[in-house]
Amino acid sequence: ERREREQEELEYAKEMSDDEDDF
């Protein structure tokens, strides 16, 4: 379970990075 949570956080961070690219 802990690993899945880490993956979700990683995906979330990835989305945030994409948003930063827009700036």
XYZ file of C-alpha atoms in Angstrom:
23
model
C 0.000 0.000 0.000
C 2.790 2.339 0.886
C 4.333 1.836 -2.555
C 1.057 2.687 -4.289
C 0.790 5.891 -2.299
C 4.291 6.851 -3.362
C 3.374 6.273 -6.998
C 0.337 8.536 -6.653
C 2.496 11.282 -5.161
C 4.981 10.825 -8.005
C 2.214 11.201 -10.596
C 0.908 14.275 -8.754
C 4.385 15.827 -8.747
C 4.652 15.035 -12.462
C 1.417 16.909 -13.163
C 2.666 19.866 -11.149
C 5.885 19.873 -13.180
C 3.866 19.958 -16.391
C 1.972 22.976 -15.075
C 5.258 24.707 -14.308
C 6.311 24.166 -17.916
C 3.379 26.348 -18.983
C 4.894 29.305 -17.154
